[in-house]
C-alpha atoms as a printed R data frame, in Angstrom:
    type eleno elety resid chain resno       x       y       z
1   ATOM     1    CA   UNK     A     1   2.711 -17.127  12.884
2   ATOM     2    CA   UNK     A     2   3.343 -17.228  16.845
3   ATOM     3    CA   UNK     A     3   1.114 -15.953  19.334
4   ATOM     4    CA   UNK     A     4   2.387 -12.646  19.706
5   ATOM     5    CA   UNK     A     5   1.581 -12.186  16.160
6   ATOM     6    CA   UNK     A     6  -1.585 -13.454  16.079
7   ATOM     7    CA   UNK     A     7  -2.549 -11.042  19.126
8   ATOM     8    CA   UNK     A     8  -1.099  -8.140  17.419
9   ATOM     9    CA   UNK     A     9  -2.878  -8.972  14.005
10  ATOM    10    CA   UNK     A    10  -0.367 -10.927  12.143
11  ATOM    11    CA   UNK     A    11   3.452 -10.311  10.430
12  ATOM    12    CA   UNK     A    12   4.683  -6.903  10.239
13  ATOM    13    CA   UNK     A    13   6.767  -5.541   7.286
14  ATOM    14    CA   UNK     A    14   7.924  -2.174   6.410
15  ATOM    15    CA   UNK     A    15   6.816  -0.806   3.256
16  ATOM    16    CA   UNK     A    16   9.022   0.242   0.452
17  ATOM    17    CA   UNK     A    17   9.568   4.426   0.632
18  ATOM    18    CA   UNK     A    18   9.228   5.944  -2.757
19  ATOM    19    CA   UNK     A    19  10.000   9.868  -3.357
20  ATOM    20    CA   UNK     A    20   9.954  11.740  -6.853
21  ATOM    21    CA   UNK     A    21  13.725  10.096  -7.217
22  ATOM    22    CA   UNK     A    22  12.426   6.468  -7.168
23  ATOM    23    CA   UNK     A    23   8.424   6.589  -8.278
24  ATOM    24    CA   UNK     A    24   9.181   5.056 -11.423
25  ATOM    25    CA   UNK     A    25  11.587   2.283 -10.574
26  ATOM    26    CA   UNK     A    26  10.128   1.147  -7.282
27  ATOM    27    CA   UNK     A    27   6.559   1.558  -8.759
28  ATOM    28    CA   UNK     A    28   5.615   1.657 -12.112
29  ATOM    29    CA   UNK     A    29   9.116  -0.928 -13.595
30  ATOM    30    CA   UNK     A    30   8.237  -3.355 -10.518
31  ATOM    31    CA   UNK     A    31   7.370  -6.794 -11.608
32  ATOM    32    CA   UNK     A    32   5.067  -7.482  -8.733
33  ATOM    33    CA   UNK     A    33   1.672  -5.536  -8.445
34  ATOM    34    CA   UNK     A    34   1.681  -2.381  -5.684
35  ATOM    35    CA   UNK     A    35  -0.232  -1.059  -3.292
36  ATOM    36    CA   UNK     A    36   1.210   2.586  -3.196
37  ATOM    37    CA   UNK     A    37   0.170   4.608   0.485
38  ATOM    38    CA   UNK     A    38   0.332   8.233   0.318
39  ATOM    39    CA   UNK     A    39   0.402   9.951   3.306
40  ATOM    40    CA   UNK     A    40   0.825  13.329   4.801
41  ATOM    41    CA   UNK     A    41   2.487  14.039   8.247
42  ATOM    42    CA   UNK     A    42  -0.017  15.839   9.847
43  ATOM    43    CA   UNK     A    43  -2.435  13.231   8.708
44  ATOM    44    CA   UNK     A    44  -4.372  11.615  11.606
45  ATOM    45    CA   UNK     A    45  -6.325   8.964   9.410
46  ATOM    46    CA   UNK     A    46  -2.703   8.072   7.893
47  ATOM    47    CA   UNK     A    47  -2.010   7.395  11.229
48  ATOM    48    CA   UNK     A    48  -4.404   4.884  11.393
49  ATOM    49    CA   UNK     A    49  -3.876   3.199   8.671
50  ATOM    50    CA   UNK     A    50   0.104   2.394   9.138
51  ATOM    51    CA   UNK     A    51  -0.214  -0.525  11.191
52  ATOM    52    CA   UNK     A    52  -2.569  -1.473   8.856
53  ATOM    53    CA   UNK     A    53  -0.077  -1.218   6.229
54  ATOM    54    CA   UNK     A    54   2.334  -2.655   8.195
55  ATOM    55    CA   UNK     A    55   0.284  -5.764   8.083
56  ATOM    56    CA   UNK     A    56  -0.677  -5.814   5.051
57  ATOM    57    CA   UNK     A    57   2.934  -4.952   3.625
58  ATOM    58    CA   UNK     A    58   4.112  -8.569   6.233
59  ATOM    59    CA   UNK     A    59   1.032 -10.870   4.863
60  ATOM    60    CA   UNK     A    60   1.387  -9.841   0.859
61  ATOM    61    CA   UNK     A    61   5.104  -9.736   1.279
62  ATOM    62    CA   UNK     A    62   6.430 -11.717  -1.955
63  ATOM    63    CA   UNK     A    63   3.198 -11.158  -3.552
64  ATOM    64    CA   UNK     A    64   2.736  -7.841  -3.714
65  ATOM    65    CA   UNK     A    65   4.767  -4.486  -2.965
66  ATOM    66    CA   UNK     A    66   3.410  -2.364  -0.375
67  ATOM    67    CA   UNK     A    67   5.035   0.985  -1.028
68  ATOM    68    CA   UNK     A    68   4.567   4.509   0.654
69  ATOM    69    CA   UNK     A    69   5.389   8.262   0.106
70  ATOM    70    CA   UNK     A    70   5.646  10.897   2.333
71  ATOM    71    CA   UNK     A    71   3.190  13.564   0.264
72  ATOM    72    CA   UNK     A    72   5.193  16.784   1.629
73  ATOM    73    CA   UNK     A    73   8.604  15.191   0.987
74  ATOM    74    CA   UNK     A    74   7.269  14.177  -3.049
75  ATOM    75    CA   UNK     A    75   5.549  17.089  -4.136
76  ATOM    76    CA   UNK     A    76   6.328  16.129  -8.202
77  ATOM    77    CA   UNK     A    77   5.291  12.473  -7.308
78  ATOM    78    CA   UNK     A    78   1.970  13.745  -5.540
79  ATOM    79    CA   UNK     A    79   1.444  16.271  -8.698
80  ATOM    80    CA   UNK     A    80   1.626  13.714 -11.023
81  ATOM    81    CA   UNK     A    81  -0.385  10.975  -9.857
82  ATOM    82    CA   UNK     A    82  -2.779  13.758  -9.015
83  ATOM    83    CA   UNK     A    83  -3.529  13.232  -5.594
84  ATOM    84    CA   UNK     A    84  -5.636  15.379  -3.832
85  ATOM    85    CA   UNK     A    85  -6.150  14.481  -0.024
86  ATOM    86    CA   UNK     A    86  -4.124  11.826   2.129
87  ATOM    87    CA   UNK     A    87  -4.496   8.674   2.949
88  ATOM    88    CA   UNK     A    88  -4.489   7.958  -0.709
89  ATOM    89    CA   UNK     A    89  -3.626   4.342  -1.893
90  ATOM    90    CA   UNK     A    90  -2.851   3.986  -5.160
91  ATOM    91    CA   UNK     A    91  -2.637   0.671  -6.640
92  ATOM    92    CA   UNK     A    92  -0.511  -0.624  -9.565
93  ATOM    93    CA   UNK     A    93  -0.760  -3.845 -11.659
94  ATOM    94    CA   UNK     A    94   1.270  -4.591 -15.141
95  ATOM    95    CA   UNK     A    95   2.459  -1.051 -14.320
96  ATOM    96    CA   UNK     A    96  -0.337   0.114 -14.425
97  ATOM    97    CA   UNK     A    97  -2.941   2.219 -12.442
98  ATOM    98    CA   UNK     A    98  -6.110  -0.236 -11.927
99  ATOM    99    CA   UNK     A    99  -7.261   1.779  -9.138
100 ATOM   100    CA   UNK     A   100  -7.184   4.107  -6.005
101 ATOM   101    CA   UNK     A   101  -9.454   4.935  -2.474
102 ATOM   102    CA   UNK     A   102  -9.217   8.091  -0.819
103 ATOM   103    CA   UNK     A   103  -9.185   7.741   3.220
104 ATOM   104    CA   UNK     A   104  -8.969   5.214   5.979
105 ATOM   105    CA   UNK     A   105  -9.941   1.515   5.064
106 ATOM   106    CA   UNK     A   106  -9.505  -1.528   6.853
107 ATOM   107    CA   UNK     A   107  -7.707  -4.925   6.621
108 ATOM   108    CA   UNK     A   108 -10.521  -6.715   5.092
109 ATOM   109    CA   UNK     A   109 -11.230  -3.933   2.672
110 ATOM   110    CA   UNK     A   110  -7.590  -4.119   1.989
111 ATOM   111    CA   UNK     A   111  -7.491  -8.169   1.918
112 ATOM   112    CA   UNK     A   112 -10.620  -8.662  -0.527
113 ATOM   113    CA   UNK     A   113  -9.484  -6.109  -2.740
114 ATOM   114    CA   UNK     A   114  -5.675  -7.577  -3.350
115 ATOM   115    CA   UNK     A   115  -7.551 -10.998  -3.924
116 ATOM   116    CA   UNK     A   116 -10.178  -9.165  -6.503
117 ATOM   117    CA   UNK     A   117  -8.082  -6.814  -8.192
118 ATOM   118    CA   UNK     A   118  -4.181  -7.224  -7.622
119 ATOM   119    CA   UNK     A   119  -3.813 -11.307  -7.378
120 ATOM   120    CA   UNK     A   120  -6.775 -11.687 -10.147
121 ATOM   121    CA   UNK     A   121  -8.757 -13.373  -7.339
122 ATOM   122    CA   UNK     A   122  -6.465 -17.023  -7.919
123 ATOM   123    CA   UNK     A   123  -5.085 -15.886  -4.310
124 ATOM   124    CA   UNK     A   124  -5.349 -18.134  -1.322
125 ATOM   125    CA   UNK     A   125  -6.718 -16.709   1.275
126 ATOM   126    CA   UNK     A   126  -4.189 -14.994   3.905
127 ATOM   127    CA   UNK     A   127  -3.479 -17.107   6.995
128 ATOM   128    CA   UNK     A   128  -5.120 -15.881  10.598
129 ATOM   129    CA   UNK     A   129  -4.156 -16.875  13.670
C-alpha cells in the first residue's frame, strides 16, 4: 500500500451493484461470502458509510464480495430481504443470511466482524499502513 493510501485509509474498490435483476446471481449463487450495503439516496448515514465500503470492498477484495443496492431502484429486492430503514448491510455466507446491522458502523466494526463471522475467524488480520 503507498502512502497516499495509507493517508486516505487504505485500497479502494467499488462494490458490486445488485438490483432485483441480479440479487440472486451476484448474491445468494456467489461462491465467496457477501457483505450486501443497502442504501437509499437521500440517505445521509449511507453517505457515510461509502467510503467505508469503499475500503472495505479494496481490503476484502478476493475474499469477500462487497455488494450494494440502490433501495429505491430495487424495490422487489428491498421487499424481500425485508429491509426496513437504510444503511442496511446484509451479510451472506454459504448463501446464506448469517446476519445484518441497521445504520452507520465503522471500519473496525466492519473488520472484526468479517474475521468473526464471514472468514470463520482463520483470517489474517488486514494490513495498515
Amino acid at each position: 500500500m503507498g502512502l497516499l493510501d495509507a493517508l486516505l485509509g487504505g485500497p479502494k474498490a467499488l462494490p458490486v451493484h445488485v438490483d432485483d435483476g441480479n440479487f440472486d446471481d451476484e448474491v445468494l449463487r456467489s461462491d465467496l461470502p457477501v457483505m450486501l450495503d443497502v442504501w437509499g439516496p437521500d440517505c445521509a448515514p449511507c453517505r457515510q458509510m461509502e467510503p467505508v465500503v469503499m475500503r472495505i470492498a479494496g481490503r476484502y477484495q478476493g475474499r469477500v464480495k462487497v455488494a450494494e443496492l440502490n433501495a429505491a431502484a430495487a424495490p422487489r429486492t428491498v421487499r424481500r430481504l425485508g429491509v426496513r430503514g437504510t444503511p442496511t448491510l446484509v451479510f451472506y455466507r454459504n448463501r446464506a443470511e448469517i446476519g445484518r446491522v441497521v445504520g452507520y458502523r465503522g471500519e473496525g466494526f466492519l473488520d472484526e466482524l468479517f474475521r468473526a463471522e464471514l472468514l470463520g475467524g482463520a483470517a489474517e488480520r488486514p494490513a495498515r499502513g
